[in-house]
CSV table of C-alpha atoms (C1' of nucleotides) in Angstrom, one decimal:
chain,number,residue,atom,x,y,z
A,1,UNK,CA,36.4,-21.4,26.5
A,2,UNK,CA,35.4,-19.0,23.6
A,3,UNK,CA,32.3,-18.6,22.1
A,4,UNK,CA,31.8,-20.1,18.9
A,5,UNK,CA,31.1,-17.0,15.6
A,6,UNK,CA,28.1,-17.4,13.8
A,7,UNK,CA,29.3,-16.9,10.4
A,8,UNK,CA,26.4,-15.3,8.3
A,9,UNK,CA,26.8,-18.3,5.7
A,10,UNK,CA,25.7,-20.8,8.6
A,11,UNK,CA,22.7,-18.7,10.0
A,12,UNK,CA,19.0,-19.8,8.5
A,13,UNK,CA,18.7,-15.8,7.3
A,14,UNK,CA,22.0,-16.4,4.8
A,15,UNK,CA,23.7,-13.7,3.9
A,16,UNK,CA,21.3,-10.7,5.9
A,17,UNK,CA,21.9,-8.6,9.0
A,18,UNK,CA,20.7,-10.6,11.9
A,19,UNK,CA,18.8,-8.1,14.1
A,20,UNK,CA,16.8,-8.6,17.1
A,21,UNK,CA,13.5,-7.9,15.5
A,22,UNK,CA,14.3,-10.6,13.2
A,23,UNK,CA,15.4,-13.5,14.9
A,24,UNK,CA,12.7,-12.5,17.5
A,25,UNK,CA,10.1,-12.8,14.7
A,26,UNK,CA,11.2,-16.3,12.9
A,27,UNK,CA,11.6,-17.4,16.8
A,28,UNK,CA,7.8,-16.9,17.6
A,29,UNK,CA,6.6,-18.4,14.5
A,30,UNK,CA,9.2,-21.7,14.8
A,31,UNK,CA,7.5,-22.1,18.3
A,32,UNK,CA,4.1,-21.6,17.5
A,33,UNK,CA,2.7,-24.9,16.6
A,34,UNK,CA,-0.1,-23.0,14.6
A,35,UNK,CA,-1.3,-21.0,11.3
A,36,UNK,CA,-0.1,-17.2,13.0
A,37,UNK,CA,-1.1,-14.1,11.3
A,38,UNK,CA,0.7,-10.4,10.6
A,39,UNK,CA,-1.5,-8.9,13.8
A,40,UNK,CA,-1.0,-12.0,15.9
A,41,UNK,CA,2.7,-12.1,15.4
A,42,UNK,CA,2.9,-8.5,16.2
A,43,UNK,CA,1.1,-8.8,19.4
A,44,UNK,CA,3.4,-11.8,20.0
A,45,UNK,CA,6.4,-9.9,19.0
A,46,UNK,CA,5.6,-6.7,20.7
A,47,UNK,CA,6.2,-8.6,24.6
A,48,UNK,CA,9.4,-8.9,24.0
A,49,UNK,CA,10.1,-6.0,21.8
A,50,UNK,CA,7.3,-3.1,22.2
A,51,UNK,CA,9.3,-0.9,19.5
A,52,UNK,CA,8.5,-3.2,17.0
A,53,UNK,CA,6.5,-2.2,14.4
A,54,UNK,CA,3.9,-3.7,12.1
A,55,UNK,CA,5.6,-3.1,9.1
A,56,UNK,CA,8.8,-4.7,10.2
A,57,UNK,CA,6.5,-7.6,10.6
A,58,UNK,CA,5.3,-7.7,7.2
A,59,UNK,CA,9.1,-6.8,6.0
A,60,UNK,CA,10.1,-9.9,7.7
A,61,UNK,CA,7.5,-12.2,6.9
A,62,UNK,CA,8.1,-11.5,2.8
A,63,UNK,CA,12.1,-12.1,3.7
A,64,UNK,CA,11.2,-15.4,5.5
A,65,UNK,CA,9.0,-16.9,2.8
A,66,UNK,CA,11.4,-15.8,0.0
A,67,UNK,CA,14.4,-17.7,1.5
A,68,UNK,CA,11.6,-20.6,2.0
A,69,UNK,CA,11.6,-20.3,5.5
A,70,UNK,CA,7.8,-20.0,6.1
A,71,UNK,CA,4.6,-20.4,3.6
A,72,UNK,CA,1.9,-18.3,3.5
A,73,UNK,CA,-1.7,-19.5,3.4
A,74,UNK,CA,-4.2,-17.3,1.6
A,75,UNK,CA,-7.2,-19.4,2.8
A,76,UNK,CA,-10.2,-16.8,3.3
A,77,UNK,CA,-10.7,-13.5,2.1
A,78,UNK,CA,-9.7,-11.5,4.4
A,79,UNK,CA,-6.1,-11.7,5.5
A,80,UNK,CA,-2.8,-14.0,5.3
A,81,UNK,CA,-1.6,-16.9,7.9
A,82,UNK,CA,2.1,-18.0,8.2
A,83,UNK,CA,3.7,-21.3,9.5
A,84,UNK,CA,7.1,-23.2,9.1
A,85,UNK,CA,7.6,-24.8,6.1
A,86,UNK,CA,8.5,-29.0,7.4
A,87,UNK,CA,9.6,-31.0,4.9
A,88,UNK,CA,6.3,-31.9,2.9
A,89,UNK,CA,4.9,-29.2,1.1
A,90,UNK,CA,0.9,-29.3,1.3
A,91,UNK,CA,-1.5,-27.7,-0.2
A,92,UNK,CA,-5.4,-26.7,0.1
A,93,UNK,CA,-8.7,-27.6,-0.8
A,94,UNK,CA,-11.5,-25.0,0.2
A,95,UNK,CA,-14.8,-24.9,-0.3
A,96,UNK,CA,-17.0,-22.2,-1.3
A,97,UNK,CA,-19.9,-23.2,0.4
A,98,UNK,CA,-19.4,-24.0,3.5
A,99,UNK,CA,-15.4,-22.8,4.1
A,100,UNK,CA,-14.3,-25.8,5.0
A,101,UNK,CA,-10.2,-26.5,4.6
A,102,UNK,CA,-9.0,-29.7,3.4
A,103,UNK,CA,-4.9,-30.2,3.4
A,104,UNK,CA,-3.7,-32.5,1.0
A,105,UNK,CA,-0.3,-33.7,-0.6
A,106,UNK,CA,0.6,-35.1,-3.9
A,107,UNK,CA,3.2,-37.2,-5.2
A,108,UNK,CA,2.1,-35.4,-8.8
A,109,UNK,CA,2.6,-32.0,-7.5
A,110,UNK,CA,6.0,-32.9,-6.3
A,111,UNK,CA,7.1,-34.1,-10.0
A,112,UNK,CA,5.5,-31.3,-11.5
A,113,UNK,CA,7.7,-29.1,-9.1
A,114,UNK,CA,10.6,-31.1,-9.8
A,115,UNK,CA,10.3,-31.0,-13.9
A,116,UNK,CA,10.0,-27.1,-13.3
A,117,UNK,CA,13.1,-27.1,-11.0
A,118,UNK,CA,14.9,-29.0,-13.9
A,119,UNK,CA,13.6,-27.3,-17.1
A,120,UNK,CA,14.2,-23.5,-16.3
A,121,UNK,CA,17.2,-24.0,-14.1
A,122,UNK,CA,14.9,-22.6,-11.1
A,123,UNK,CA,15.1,-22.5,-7.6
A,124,UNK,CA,11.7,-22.8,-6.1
A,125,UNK,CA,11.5,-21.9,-2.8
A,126,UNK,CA,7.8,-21.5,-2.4
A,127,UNK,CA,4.5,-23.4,-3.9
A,128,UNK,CA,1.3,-21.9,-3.4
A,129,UNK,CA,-1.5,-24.4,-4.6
A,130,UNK,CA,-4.8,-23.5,-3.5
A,131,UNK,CA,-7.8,-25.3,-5.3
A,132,UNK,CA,-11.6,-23.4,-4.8
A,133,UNK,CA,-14.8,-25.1,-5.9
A,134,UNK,CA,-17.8,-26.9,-3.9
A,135,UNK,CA,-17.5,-29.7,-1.6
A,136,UNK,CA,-20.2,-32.7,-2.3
A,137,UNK,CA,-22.8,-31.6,0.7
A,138,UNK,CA,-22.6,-28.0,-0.8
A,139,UNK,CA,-22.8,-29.1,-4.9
A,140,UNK,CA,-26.5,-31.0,-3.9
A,141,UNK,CA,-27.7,-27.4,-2.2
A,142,UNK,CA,-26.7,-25.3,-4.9
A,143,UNK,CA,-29.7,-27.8,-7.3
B,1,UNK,CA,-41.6,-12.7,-34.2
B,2,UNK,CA,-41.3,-12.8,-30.3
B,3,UNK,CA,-38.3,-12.6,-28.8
B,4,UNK,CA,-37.2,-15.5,-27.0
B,5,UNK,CA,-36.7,-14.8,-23.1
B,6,UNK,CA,-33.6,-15.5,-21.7
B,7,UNK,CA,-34.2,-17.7,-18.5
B,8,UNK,CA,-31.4,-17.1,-15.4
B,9,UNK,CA,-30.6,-20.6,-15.9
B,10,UNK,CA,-29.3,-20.1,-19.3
B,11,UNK,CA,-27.4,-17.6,-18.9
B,12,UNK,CA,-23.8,-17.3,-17.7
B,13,UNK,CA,-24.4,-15.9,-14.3
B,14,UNK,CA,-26.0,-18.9,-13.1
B,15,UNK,CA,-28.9,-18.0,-10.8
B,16,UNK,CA,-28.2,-14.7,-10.3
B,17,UNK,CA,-29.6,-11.3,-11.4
B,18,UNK,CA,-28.7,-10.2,-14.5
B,19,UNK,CA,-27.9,-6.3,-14.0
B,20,UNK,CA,-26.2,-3.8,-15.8
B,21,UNK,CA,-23.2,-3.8,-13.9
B,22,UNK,CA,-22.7,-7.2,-13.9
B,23,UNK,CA,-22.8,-7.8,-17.5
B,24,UNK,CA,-21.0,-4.8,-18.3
B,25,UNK,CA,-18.2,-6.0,-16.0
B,26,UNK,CA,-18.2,-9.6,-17.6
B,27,UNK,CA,-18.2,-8.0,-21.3
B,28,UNK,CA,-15.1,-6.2,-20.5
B,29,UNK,CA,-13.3,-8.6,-19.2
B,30,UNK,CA,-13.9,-11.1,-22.0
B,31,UNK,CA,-13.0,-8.0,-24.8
B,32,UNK,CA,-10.2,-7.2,-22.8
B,33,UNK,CA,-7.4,-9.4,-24.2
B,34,UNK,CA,-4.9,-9.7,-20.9
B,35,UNK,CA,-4.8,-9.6,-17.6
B,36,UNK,CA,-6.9,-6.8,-15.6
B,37,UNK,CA,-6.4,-5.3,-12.3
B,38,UNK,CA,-9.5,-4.2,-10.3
B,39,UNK,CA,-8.7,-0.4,-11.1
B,40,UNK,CA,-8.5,-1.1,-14.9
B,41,UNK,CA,-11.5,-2.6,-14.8
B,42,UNK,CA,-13.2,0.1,-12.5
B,43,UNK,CA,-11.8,2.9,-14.8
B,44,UNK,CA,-13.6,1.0,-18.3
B,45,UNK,CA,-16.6,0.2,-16.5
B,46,UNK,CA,-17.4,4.1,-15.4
B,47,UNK,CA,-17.1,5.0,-19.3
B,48,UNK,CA,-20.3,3.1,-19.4
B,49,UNK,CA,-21.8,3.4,-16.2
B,50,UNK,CA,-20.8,6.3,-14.8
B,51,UNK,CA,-21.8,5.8,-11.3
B,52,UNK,CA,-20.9,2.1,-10.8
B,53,UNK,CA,-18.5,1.7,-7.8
B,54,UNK,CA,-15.1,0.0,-7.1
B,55,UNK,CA,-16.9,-2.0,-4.4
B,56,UNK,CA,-19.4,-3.6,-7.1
B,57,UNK,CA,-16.3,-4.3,-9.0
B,58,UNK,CA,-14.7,-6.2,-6.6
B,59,UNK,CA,-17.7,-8.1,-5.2
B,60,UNK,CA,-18.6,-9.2,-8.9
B,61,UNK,CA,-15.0,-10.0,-9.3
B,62,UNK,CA,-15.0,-12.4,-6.5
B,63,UNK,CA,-18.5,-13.6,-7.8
B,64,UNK,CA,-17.0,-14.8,-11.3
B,65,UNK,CA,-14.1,-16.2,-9.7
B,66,UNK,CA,-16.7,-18.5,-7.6
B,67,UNK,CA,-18.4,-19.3,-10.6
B,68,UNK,CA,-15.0,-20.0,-12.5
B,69,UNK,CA,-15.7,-17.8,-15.1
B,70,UNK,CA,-12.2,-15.7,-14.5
B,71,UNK,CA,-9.2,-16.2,-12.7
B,72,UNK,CA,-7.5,-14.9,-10.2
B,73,UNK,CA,-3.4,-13.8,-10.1
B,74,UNK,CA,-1.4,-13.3,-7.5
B,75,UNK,CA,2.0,-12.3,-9.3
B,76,UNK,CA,3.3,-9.6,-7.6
B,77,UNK,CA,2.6,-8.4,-3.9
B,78,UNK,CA,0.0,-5.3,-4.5
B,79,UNK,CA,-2.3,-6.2,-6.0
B,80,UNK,CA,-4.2,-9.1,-8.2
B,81,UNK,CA,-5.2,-9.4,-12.1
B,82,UNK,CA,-8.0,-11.4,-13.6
B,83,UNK,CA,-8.5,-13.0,-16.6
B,84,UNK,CA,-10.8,-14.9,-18.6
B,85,UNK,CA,-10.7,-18.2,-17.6
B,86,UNK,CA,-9.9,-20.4,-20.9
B,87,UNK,CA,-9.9,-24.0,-21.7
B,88,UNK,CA,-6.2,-24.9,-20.3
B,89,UNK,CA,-5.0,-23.7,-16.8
B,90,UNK,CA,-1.6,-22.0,-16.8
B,91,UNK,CA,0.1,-21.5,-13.8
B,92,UNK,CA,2.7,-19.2,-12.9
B,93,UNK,CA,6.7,-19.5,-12.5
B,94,UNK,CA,7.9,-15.8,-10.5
B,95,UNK,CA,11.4,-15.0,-10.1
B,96,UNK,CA,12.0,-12.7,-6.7
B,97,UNK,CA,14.9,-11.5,-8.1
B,98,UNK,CA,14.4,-10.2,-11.3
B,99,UNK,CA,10.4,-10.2,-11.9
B,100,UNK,CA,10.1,-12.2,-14.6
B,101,UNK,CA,7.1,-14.4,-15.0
B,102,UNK,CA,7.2,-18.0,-16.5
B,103,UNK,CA,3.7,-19.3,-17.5
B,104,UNK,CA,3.8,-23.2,-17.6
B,105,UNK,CA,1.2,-26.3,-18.5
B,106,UNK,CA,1.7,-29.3,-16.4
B,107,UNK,CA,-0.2,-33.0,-16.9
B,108,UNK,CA,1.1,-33.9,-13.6
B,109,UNK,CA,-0.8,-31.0,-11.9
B,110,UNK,CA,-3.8,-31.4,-14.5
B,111,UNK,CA,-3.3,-35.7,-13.0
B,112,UNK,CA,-3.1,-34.2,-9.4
B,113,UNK,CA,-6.4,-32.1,-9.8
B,114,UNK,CA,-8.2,-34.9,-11.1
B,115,UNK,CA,-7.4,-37.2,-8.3
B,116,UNK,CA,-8.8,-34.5,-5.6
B,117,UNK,CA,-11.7,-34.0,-7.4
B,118,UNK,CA,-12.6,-37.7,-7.7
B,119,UNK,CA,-11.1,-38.3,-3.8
B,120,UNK,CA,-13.0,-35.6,-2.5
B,121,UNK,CA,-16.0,-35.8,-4.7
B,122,UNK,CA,-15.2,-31.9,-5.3
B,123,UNK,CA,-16.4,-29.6,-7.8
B,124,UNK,CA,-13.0,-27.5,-8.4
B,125,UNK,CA,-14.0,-24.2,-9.9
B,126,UNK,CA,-10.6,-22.5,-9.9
B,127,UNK,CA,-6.9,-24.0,-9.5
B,128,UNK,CA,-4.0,-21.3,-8.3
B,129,UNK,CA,-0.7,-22.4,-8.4
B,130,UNK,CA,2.0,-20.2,-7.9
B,131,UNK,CA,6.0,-21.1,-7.7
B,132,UNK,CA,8.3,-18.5,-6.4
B,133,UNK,CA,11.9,-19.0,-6.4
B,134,UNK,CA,15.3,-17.6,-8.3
B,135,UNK,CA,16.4,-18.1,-11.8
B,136,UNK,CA,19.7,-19.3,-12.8
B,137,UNK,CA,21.0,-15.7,-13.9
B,138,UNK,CA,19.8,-14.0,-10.4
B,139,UNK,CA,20.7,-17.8,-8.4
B,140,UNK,CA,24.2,-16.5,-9.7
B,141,UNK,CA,24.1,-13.2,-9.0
B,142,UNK,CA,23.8,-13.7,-5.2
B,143,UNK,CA,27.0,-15.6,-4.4
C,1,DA,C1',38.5,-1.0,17.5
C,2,DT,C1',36.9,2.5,14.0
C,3,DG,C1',34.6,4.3,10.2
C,4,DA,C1',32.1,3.7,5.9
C,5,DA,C1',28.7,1.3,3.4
C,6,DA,C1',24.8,-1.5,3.2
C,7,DG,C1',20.7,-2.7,4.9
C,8,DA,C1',16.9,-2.7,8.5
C,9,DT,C1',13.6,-0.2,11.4
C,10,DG,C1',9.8,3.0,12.8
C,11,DC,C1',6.6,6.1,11.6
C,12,DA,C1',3.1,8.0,8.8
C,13,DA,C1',0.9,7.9,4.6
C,14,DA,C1',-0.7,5.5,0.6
C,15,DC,C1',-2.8,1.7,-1.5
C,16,DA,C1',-5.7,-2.6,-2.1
C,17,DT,C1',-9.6,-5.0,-0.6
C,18,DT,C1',-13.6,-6.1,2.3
C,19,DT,C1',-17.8,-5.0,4.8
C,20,DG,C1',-22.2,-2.8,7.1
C,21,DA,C1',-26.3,-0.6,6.1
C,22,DA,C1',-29.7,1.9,3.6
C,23,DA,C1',-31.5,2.5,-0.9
C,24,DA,C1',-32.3,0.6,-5.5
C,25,DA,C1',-32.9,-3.0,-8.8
C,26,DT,C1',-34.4,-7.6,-10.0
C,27,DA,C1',-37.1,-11.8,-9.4
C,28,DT,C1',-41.1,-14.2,-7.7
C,29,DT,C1',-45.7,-14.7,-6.2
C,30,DT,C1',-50.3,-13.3,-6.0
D,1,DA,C1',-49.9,-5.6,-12.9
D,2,DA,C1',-49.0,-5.1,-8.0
D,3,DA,C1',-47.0,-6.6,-3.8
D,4,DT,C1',-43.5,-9.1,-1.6
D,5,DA,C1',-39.2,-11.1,-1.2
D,6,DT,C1',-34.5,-11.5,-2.6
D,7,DT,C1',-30.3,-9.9,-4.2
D,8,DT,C1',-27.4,-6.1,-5.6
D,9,DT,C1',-25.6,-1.5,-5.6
D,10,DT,C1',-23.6,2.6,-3.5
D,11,DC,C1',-21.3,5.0,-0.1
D,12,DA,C1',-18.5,5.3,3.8
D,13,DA,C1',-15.8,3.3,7.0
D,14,DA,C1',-12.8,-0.5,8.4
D,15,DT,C1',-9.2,-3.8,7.6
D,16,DG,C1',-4.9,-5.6,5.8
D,17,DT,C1',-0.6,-4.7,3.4
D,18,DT,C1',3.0,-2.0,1.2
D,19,DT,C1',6.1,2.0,0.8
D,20,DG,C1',9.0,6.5,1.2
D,21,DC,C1',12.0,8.6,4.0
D,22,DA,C1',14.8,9.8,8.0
D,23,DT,C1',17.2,7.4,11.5
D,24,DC,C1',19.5,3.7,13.5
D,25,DT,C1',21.9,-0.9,13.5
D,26,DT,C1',24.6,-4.4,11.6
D,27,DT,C1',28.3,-5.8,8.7
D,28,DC,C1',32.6,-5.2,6.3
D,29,DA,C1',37.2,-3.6,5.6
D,30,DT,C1',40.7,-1.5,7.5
DNA sequence: ATGAAAGATGCAAACATTTGAAAAATATTT
DNA sequence: AAATATTTTTCAAATGTTTGCATCTTTCAT
């Protein structure tokens, strides 16, 4: 019995040279059940693969989030976390004060996605909604 | 006459110090009619204060932001603009194919930030929202 | 299978942003 | 008005991310 071809078309990275660095990297990150980062993923990547290098990382990680593979999370200051992207997009609520992360969803957001879709013909495949401000225990300390 | 003093409270800089820096930085930003990157800003601010530093310019950057004076915009990958922050949010609409940037006004997202500010008893002092997808011309194009 | 073309990788360097620490400025208390 | 406490500024170094280029790998068409 033959071995099924992959066809490109049928492959999650459509239409791109599958390589070993990149179907190493989407790998980790599918079976990481967490938030990873660039330098985590590297260290991750780099067992299997010791060549790799960071910048293929971040090459990869761009690629994956355009074709709405992953999302990216800009939560702190410092530095970016990826995950898979499951069926409900959510979003986050940080606070100033204190740092804390709350994940919501919303019905609204999901329209408002939709009417854009429709209206300029677009094919979103990443939302990035962050909202900052001061959670209730951190508005009273501020007075 | 006396002058009348100008307590920290009334100001826009809400408890803070009031230096030269800071208010210079502010100024330029509000004369400034578009979007700034941190360089831009730098490069105007040393006309005036000669010695002022791109580190003050970031930290005060990050200060207004908190205090949701400006906003923040993460259009392309290097690097972010600020803006005065006016009476309607706008959020952004980014093509990865071509560049092109769609600004957009949405009730449902205006509903949907209510809601978590009422559910959360949160303060929200600055909304990003960022879509990134294809338009129809470069959907096309990639067939 | 083979060769040509397209695209990806690794390295090093550039760029953008954040941070620690000492010095300076501003605010508060006496 | 002086002394003290608080916050900011500057500089330098660290961190996180992107990019140019030469080389290598994958894909496509024969």
């Amino acid at each position: 019995m033959r071995m099924k071809t992959i066809r490109k078309e049928e492959g999650p990275i459509a239409g791109r040279p599958v390589t070993n660095q990149r179907s190493l990297l989407l790998d980790i990150i599918r079976q990481a059940n967490r938030h990873l980062d660039a330098d985590e993923l590297y260290r991750l990547a780099k067992k299997r693969e010791p060549r790799i290098s960071l910048a293929t990382v971040y090459r990869n990680l761009k690629l994956f989030k355009e074709l709405g593979l992953i999302a990216e999370r800009k939560l702190g200051d410092t530095h970016s976390h990826y995950e898979i992207r499951g069926a409900a997009d959510h979003h986050h609520l940080v606070c100033l004060g204190c740092g804390q992360v709350i994940e919501f969803e919303s019905p609204f957001i999901a329209k408002a996605t939709d009417k854009i879709k429709r209206e300029n013909d677009f094919d979103v495949t990443s939302i990035q909604l962050k909202m900052e401000g001061y959670c209730s225990k951190c508005k009273k300390k501020m007075k």
